[in-house]
Amino acid sequence: MEQRLKKQRNRLFLRVSLILIAVWLTVSATYCVIRLNAEDADVQNRELANLSYAKQQMSTAVVSVDAVGVLLTNTNALYSEENSYDSQFVVTDKEIDNLIIDTAGKVLVSFTAKTSAENTDSVSGYVEYKAVHDVLKKEELTKITDYLNREPEAGKHYDLVCTKFRIKGFEIIPVELKIALVDENDAWFIMDEIIETFDLSENREKGDPVYNCGEMKRNIIPKGFLLNGEYGRDYISKLSDLQRGSPVTTVSTGLFEYIFYAVDYLNLNNSYIDRSFYSYENNPRPVTLSYTIQLQYARKINLLDNCKLDLIAGTLIIFAFFLIIAFILCFMIWKMVRNQIVGEQKRLSITGALAHDIKTPLFVISGYAYSLREDIDPGERDSYLEKIIEQTDEINSLVHNMLSYSMLDSLDMTLNRVEVDLGELARGIASDFKSMPDGRRVELSISGNNTVNADCELLKTVFKNLLDNAMKYSKPDSVINININGKSVKISNSSEPLTKTELKQLWQPYVRKDKSRHQKGNGLGLSIVKSILDLHSARYGLTMRGDVFTIWFSFDM
């Protein structure tokens, strides 16, 4: 039976686990899809807000070139080191179809320039990747990369600082770079420790002034500028005309990656008074010049950048939830299946034991019946008939007890509860056992309030079975004690010693001690008592102290 229970348990756990894993994967996938869609909507809203902010800032300009200047002046608001690498702005003057700026391969920066001994001005523009990468030697690039990749220690880190540069339009061309060891507590560049200097004199042009950085602000070139290859990828030129024709579009580049593209237009108007000689009747007239600026914006989006931790945490929480559900379901289903298996095994045991107990009386009846067919003495005939009747009564008692036990073990059994006095009930049952063989006798002691709410007929069966059991297995000339204290009952008698294992087995149907097989009975008495007490939700137990066997039950909860 243990092997069968083990196999059934393993099959159950496997089935429940597979079902819950399938449900967990389905729910987790649904959660991930919903979370990714929400992240996608948030990302696109943020990018459209970036474009709208750029357009708003540029609308303050007078002419198209000024608009670009406004865009570059607000680089800190539009860009961060993290998203500048994956973003691209293209600004075009549509009136003359002139490309003003394309940030592909460039990083937008805001530097300070020392214009005189006392003055320092702020300069915004872009640094082109090639202007740095193609001028530096390979070993210099390796050194810079090594410094920038080092982990911060004791609140200090390495920065790449542009200390000298020249300006060409909106382009800032580095002439000298330095690796500075920066203490996070120091705000001024002059307090940094200069580790190494890199000369980019090839970027000088005769006649162009070279500006030095100030002593306070660091002209930092973003870390990813040299580490990530060509800074600022060119996404827009790779889009088709159809894709660029939509105000907003997305182009998938991977499972969780795509290129976000948006385009908008900005109309700039410049009004002034025309006082030229050829104006009408030589009178001044107002003139308005209109400029249409096309602003294209593209960025490479990876949806996992901001929601990876949410997806992992959500999936783990869902897994933990279903793991708890799995344990609860496995426990509940296993308890039900185990009870079914134990019940089936019990029925098989009962059937086997019943067949065994009926076999002997039937054999005796059959023997005496065949003898009655012969010509036997009339005196012996009556004896044979008595034996047949005795064995028939034994079979009838066995079948009656078996039916009673089956009825008590069924789910349809209901109790007819009334107020029952345990003392009066025990006194009435004990009077039926006054005449017992071999000098056995019953002594009854009653104290306290003995009234309980129970099924009176079933409690009679309990007392009868327990007294019958005590009478059969107690020693000759011994006393059977019935002690009723309140709602608790103890019935004790002398007996041959029983082990703990034998005590536990006594509750099972058709179980009797081997050395007591000579006694009449079918082993259902205590099983019926157990079923009745279970129906009443009573507490009960068996004890063996020396040669005193005690069975007790209590209705005190």
Coordinates of C-alpha atoms in Angstrom, one line a residue, residues 101-513:
I101 CA 22.6 70.2 -38.7
D102 CA 22.5 66.5 -38.4
T103 CA 23.6 65.1 -35.0
A104 CA 24.5 61.7 -36.4
G105 CA 28.1 61.0 -35.5
K106 CA 28.1 64.0 -33.1
V107 CA 27.6 64.7 -29.4
L108 CA 25.9 67.9 -28.3
V109 CA 27.8 69.7 -25.6
S110 CA 27.8 72.9 -23.6
F111 CA 31.3 74.2 -22.8
T112 CA 32.9 77.2 -21.1
A113 CA 35.4 79.3 -23.1
K114 CA 37.8 81.7 -21.5
T115 CA 37.5 84.7 -23.9
S116 CA 39.8 87.0 -21.9
A117 CA 41.8 87.1 -18.7
E118 CA 38.7 87.9 -16.7
N119 CA 35.7 86.7 -18.8
T120 CA 34.4 83.2 -19.3
D121 CA 31.5 82.6 -21.7
S122 CA 29.2 79.5 -22.3
V123 CA 29.4 77.9 -25.7
S124 CA 26.9 75.3 -27.0
G125 CA 27.5 73.2 -30.1
Y126 CA 28.5 69.7 -31.2
V127 CA 31.7 67.7 -31.2
E128 CA 32.1 65.4 -34.2
Y129 CA 33.3 61.8 -33.5
K130 CA 35.8 61.9 -36.3
A131 CA 37.4 65.1 -35.1
V132 CA 38.6 63.2 -32.0
H133 CA 38.8 59.5 -33.0
D134 CA 40.7 60.1 -36.3
V135 CA 43.3 62.4 -34.7
L136 CA 44.2 60.4 -31.6
K137 CA 46.7 57.6 -32.0
K138 CA 45.7 54.0 -31.4
E139 CA 47.7 53.8 -28.1
E140 CA 46.1 57.1 -26.9
L141 CA 42.6 55.8 -27.6
T142 CA 43.6 52.6 -25.6
K143 CA 44.7 54.7 -22.7
I144 CA 41.6 56.9 -22.7
T145 CA 39.4 53.8 -22.9
D146 CA 41.3 52.1 -20.0
Y147 CA 40.9 55.2 -17.8
L148 CA 37.2 55.7 -18.5
N149 CA 36.4 52.0 -18.0
R150 CA 37.8 51.9 -14.5
E151 CA 35.4 51.6 -11.6
P152 CA 35.2 54.6 -9.2
E153 CA 37.2 54.2 -6.0
A154 CA 36.8 56.1 -2.7
G155 CA 34.5 58.7 -4.3
K156 CA 36.8 59.4 -7.3
H157 CA 36.4 58.7 -11.0
Y158 CA 38.0 59.6 -14.3
D159 CA 36.6 62.1 -16.8
L160 CA 37.7 63.1 -20.3
V161 CA 37.9 66.9 -20.3
C162 CA 38.3 69.2 -23.4
T163 CA 40.7 71.9 -22.2
K164 CA 41.4 73.6 -25.5
F165 CA 39.2 73.9 -28.6
R166 CA 38.3 76.1 -31.5
I167 CA 34.8 76.9 -32.9
K168 CA 33.6 76.6 -36.5
G169 CA 30.0 77.6 -36.8
F170 CA 28.2 75.3 -34.4
E171 CA 31.0 72.7 -34.4
I172 CA 33.4 72.6 -31.4
I173 CA 36.7 71.1 -32.5
P174 CA 38.9 69.8 -29.6
V175 CA 42.6 70.8 -29.7
E176 CA 43.6 69.4 -26.3
L177 CA 42.1 66.6 -24.1
K178 CA 43.0 65.7 -20.6
I179 CA 42.2 62.7 -18.3
A180 CA 41.2 64.2 -14.9
L181 CA 40.8 62.3 -11.6
V182 CA 37.7 63.9 -10.2
D183 CA 36.8 63.9 -6.5
E184 CA 33.0 64.0 -6.2
N185 CA 33.2 66.4 -3.4
D186 CA 35.1 69.0 -5.5
A187 CA 33.0 71.1 -7.9
W188 CA 35.8 73.0 -9.6
F189 CA 38.0 71.8 -12.4
I190 CA 41.0 73.5 -11.0
M191 CA 40.9 71.1 -8.1
D192 CA 41.1 68.0 -10.2
E193 CA 44.2 65.9 -10.6
I194 CA 45.4 65.8 -14.2
I195 CA 46.6 62.3 -15.1
E196 CA 47.5 62.6 -18.7
T197 CA 47.3 65.1 -21.6
F198 CA 46.5 64.4 -25.3
D199 CA 47.5 66.8 -28.0
L200 CA 45.1 67.3 -31.0
S201 CA 47.0 70.0 -32.7
E202 CA 46.1 68.6 -36.1
N203 CA 42.7 70.2 -35.5
R204 CA 44.2 73.7 -35.5
E205 CA 43.6 76.0 -38.4
K206 CA 45.6 79.1 -39.1
G207 CA 43.8 82.2 -38.1
D208 CA 41.2 80.5 -36.0
P209 CA 41.4 81.3 -32.3
V210 CA 41.8 78.5 -29.7
Y211 CA 39.9 78.8 -26.5
N212 CA 40.9 77.5 -23.1
C213 CA 38.3 76.1 -20.7
G214 CA 37.7 78.0 -17.5
E215 CA 39.0 77.0 -14.1
M216 CA 35.6 76.1 -12.6
K217 CA 33.4 74.1 -15.0
R218 CA 34.7 70.9 -16.5
N219 CA 34.2 70.6 -20.3
I220 CA 33.4 66.9 -20.1
I221 CA 33.1 64.8 -23.2
P222 CA 30.6 62.0 -22.4
K223 CA 32.1 58.7 -21.5
G224 CA 30.3 56.8 -24.3
F225 CA 31.6 59.2 -26.9
L226 CA 34.7 57.2 -27.5
L227 CA 33.7 53.9 -25.9
N228 CA 30.6 53.2 -28.0
G229 CA 32.1 53.6 -31.5
E230 CA 30.7 56.2 -33.7
Y231 CA 28.7 58.4 -31.5
G232 CA 25.1 59.1 -32.5
R233 CA 24.0 56.6 -35.1
D234 CA 22.5 57.6 -38.3
Y235 CA 19.0 56.2 -38.2
I236 CA 17.0 58.7 -40.3
S237 CA 18.9 58.2 -43.6
K238 CA 18.2 54.5 -43.4
L239 CA 14.4 54.9 -43.3
S240 CA 12.5 54.7 -46.5
D241 CA 10.6 57.7 -47.9
L242 CA 7.3 56.1 -46.9
Q243 CA 8.5 55.7 -43.3
R244 CA 9.7 59.3 -43.2
G245 CA 6.5 60.5 -44.7
S246 CA 4.5 59.6 -41.5
P247 CA 4.5 62.1 -38.6
V248 CA 5.3 59.3 -36.2
T249 CA 6.5 55.8 -37.1
T250 CA 8.3 52.9 -35.5
V251 CA 10.6 50.4 -37.3
S252 CA 11.4 47.2 -35.6
T253 CA 15.1 46.2 -35.3
G254 CA 14.8 43.3 -32.8
L255 CA 12.5 41.5 -30.4
F256 CA 12.3 44.4 -27.9
E257 CA 14.0 47.1 -30.0
Y258 CA 12.8 49.6 -32.6
I259 CA 13.6 52.9 -34.2
F260 CA 11.2 55.7 -33.1
Y261 CA 10.9 58.4 -35.7
A262 CA 8.9 61.7 -35.6
V263 CA 8.9 64.7 -37.8
D264 CA 7.5 68.2 -37.2
Y265 CA 7.6 71.6 -38.8
L266 CA 8.2 75.0 -37.4
N267 CA 7.3 78.3 -39.2
L268 CA 9.5 81.3 -38.3
N269 CA 8.4 84.8 -39.4
N270 CA 10.7 87.8 -39.5
S271 CA 9.0 91.2 -40.1
Y272 CA 10.8 94.5 -40.9
I273 CA 10.2 97.9 -42.7
D274 CA 11.3 98.0 -46.4
R275 CA 12.7 101.5 -47.1
S276 CA 14.3 100.7 -50.5
F277 CA 14.2 103.1 -53.5
Y278 CA 11.9 100.8 -55.5
S279 CA 9.2 100.5 -52.9
Y280 CA 5.8 101.8 -54.0
E281 CA 5.8 105.6 -54.4
N282 CA 9.0 105.5 -52.4
N283 CA 7.0 105.0 -49.2
P284 CA 8.2 102.5 -46.5
R285 CA 6.3 99.3 -46.3
P286 CA 6.3 96.3 -43.9
V287 CA 7.9 93.1 -45.2
T288 CA 7.5 89.6 -43.6
L289 CA 10.0 86.8 -44.4
S290 CA 8.8 83.2 -43.6
Y291 CA 11.1 80.3 -42.9
T292 CA 9.9 76.7 -42.6
I293 CA 12.1 74.5 -40.4
Q294 CA 11.8 70.7 -40.6
L295 CA 12.7 69.0 -37.4
Q296 CA 13.3 65.3 -37.6
Y297 CA 13.9 63.2 -34.5
A298 CA 14.9 59.5 -34.3
R299 CA 15.9 57.4 -31.4
K300 CA 16.7 53.7 -30.9
I301 CA 14.4 52.3 -28.2
N302 CA 15.0 49.2 -26.1
L303 CA 11.9 48.5 -24.1
L304 CA 13.8 46.4 -21.6
D305 CA 16.0 49.4 -20.5
N306 CA 13.4 50.8 -18.1
C307 CA 11.2 47.8 -17.3
K308 CA 13.5 44.9 -17.1
L309 CA 13.5 44.9 -13.3
D310 CA 9.7 45.2 -13.3
L311 CA 9.3 42.2 -15.6
I312 CA 11.7 40.1 -13.5
A313 CA 10.0 41.1 -10.3
G314 CA 6.5 40.7 -11.7
T315 CA 7.4 37.2 -13.0
L316 CA 8.9 36.1 -9.7
I317 CA 5.9 37.4 -7.8
I318 CA 3.5 35.5 -10.1
F319 CA 5.8 32.4 -9.7
A320 CA 5.7 32.7 -5.9
F321 CA 2.0 33.1 -6.0
F322 CA 1.5 30.0 -8.1
L323 CA 4.0 28.1 -6.1
I324 CA 2.0 28.7 -2.9
I325 CA -1.2 27.7 -4.8
A326 CA 0.6 24.6 -6.0
F327 CA 1.5 23.6 -2.4
I328 CA -2.1 24.2 -1.2
L329 CA -3.7 22.3 -4.2
C330 CA -1.2 19.4 -3.9
F331 CA -1.9 19.2 -0.2
M332 CA -5.7 19.3 -0.5
I333 CA -5.9 17.0 -3.5
W334 CA -3.4 14.6 -2.0
K335 CA -5.3 14.4 1.2
M336 CA -8.5 13.6 -0.8
V337 CA -6.8 11.0 -3.0
R338 CA -5.0 9.5 0.0
N339 CA -8.3 9.2 1.9
Q340 CA -9.8 7.5 -1.2
I341 CA -6.9 5.1 -1.5
V342 CA -7.0 4.3 2.3
G343 CA -10.8 3.9 2.1
E344 CA -10.5 1.5 -0.8
Q345 CA -7.8 -0.4 1.0
K346 CA -10.0 -0.5 4.1
R347 CA -12.9 -1.9 2.1
L348 CA -10.6 -4.5 0.6
S349 CA -9.4 -5.5 4.1
I350 CA -12.9 -5.5 5.5
T351 CA -14.1 -7.8 2.6
G352 CA -11.1 -10.1 3.2
A353 CA -11.7 -10.2 7.0
L354 CA -15.4 -10.7 6.5
A355 CA -14.9 -13.6 4.2
H356 CA -12.5 -15.1 6.6
D357 CA -14.8 -14.8 9.6
I358 CA -17.9 -16.1 7.7
K359 CA -16.0 -19.0 6.2
T360 CA -15.6 -20.9 9.5
P361 CA -19.3 -20.7 10.6
L362 CA -20.4 -21.7 7.1
F363 CA -18.1 -24.6 7.2
V364 CA -19.5 -25.7 10.5
I365 CA -23.1 -25.2 9.3
S366 CA -22.4 -27.2 6.2
G367 CA -20.9 -30.1 8.2
Y368 CA -23.8 -30.4 10.5
A369 CA -26.3 -30.0 7.7
Y370 CA -24.7 -32.9 5.8
S371 CA -24.8 -35.0 9.0
L372 CA -28.5 -34.3 9.5
R373 CA -29.1 -35.9 6.1
E374 CA -27.8 -39.2 7.5
D375 CA -29.8 -41.5 9.8
I376 CA -28.5 -40.2 13.1
D377 CA -29.7 -40.5 16.7
P378 CA -32.6 -38.1 17.5
G379 CA -30.7 -36.8 20.5
E380 CA -27.7 -35.8 18.4
R381 CA -30.1 -34.2 15.8
D382 CA -31.2 -31.6 18.4
S383 CA -27.5 -30.9 19.3
Y384 CA -26.7 -30.4 15.6
L385 CA -29.6 -28.1 15.1
E386 CA -28.4 -26.0 18.1
K387 CA -25.0 -25.8 16.6
I388 CA -26.4 -24.6 13.3
I389 CA -28.5 -22.0 15.0
E390 CA -25.5 -20.8 17.0
Q391 CA -23.4 -20.4 13.9
T392 CA -26.2 -18.7 12.1
D393 CA -26.6 -16.2 14.9
E394 CA -22.8 -15.5 14.7
I395 CA -23.0 -14.8 11.0
N396 CA -26.1 -12.6 11.6
S397 CA -24.2 -10.7 14.2
L398 CA -21.2 -10.3 11.9
V399 CA -23.4 -9.0 9.0
H400 CA -25.3 -6.7 11.3
N401 CA -22.1 -5.1 12.7
M402 CA -20.6 -4.8 9.2
L403 CA -23.7 -3.0 8.0
S404 CA -23.7 -0.7 11.1
Y405 CA -20.0 0.1 10.5
S406 CA -20.6 0.8 6.8
M407 CA -23.5 3.1 7.6
L408 CA -21.5 5.0 10.2
D409 CA -18.6 5.4 7.7
S410 CA -20.9 6.8 4.9
L411 CA -21.2 10.5 4.1
D412 CA -25.0 10.4 4.4
M413 CA -25.1 9.6 8.1
T414 CA -26.8 12.2 10.2
L415 CA -27.2 12.4 14.0
N416 CA -30.4 12.7 15.9
R417 CA -29.1 14.9 18.7
V418 CA -30.9 15.2 22.0
E419 CA -29.9 16.0 25.6
V420 CA -28.4 12.8 27.0
D421 CA -27.3 12.1 30.6
L422 CA -24.1 10.0 30.3
G423 CA -24.5 8.8 33.9
E424 CA -28.1 7.5 33.5
L425 CA -27.2 6.0 30.2
A426 CA -24.2 4.1 31.6
R427 CA -26.1 3.0 34.6
G428 CA -28.8 1.5 32.4
I429 CA -26.3 -0.3 30.2
A430 CA -24.2 -1.6 33.2
S431 CA -27.4 -3.2 34.6
D432 CA -27.5 -5.5 31.6
F433 CA -24.0 -6.8 32.4
K434 CA -24.6 -7.8 36.1
S435 CA -24.4 -11.5 35.4
M436 CA -21.0 -12.0 33.9
P437 CA -19.0 -15.3 33.8
D438 CA -15.8 -16.1 35.8
G439 CA -16.6 -13.6 38.6
R440 CA -16.2 -10.5 36.6
R441 CA -18.2 -7.4 37.8
V442 CA -18.8 -3.8 36.9
E443 CA -18.2 -0.8 39.2
L444 CA -19.6 2.6 38.2
S445 CA -18.7 6.0 39.6
I446 CA -20.4 9.2 38.4
S447 CA -19.6 12.9 39.3
G448 CA -20.4 16.3 37.9
N449 CA -22.8 17.4 35.2
N450 CA -23.0 14.6 32.7
T451 CA -25.5 16.0 30.1
V452 CA -24.3 16.1 26.5
N453 CA -26.0 16.9 23.2
A454 CA -25.6 13.6 21.3
D455 CA -27.4 10.8 19.5
C456 CA -28.8 8.6 22.3
E457 CA -29.0 5.4 20.4
L458 CA -25.5 5.7 19.1
L459 CA -24.1 6.4 22.6
K460 CA -25.9 3.2 23.8
T461 CA -24.0 1.3 21.1
V462 CA -20.7 2.9 22.3
F463 CA -21.3 1.8 25.9
K464 CA -22.5 -1.7 24.9
N465 CA -19.5 -2.3 22.6
L466 CA -17.0 -1.1 25.2
L467 CA -18.5 -3.2 28.0
D468 CA -18.8 -6.2 25.8
N469 CA -15.1 -5.7 24.7
A470 CA -14.1 -5.4 28.4
M471 CA -16.0 -8.5 29.4
K472 CA -14.4 -10.6 26.7
Y473 CA -10.8 -9.6 27.3
S474 CA -10.6 -8.9 31.0
K475 CA -9.1 -11.4 33.4
P476 CA -11.4 -13.7 35.5
D477 CA -12.5 -12.3 38.9
S478 CA -11.5 -8.8 37.8
V479 CA -13.4 -5.5 38.1
I480 CA -14.5 -3.4 35.1
N481 CA -14.4 0.3 36.2
I482 CA -16.6 2.9 34.6
N483 CA -15.7 6.4 35.7
I484 CA -17.8 9.3 34.5
N485 CA -16.6 12.8 35.4
G486 CA -18.6 15.5 33.8
K487 CA -18.6 14.9 30.1
S488 CA -15.6 12.5 30.1
V489 CA -15.8 8.7 30.4
K490 CA -13.1 6.2 31.3
I491 CA -13.6 2.4 31.1
S492 CA -10.8 0.3 32.5
N493 CA -10.2 -3.4 32.8
S494 CA -7.3 -5.8 33.5
S495 CA -5.8 -7.3 30.4
E496 CA -2.8 -8.9 28.9
P497 CA -0.1 -6.3 28.1
L498 CA -0.4 -4.6 24.7
T499 CA 2.3 -2.7 22.8
K500 CA 1.8 0.8 21.4
T501 CA 1.6 -0.6 17.9
E502 CA -1.1 -3.1 19.0
L503 CA -3.0 -0.3 20.7
K504 CA -3.1 1.8 17.5
Q505 CA -4.3 -1.2 15.4
L506 CA -7.2 -1.9 17.7
W507 CA -9.2 1.0 16.2
Q508 CA -9.0 -0.7 12.7
P509 CA -11.9 -3.0 11.7
Y510 CA -11.4 -6.8 12.0
V511 CA -8.3 -6.3 14.1
R512 CA -7.9 -8.5 17.2
K513 CA -5.0 -9.6 19.3

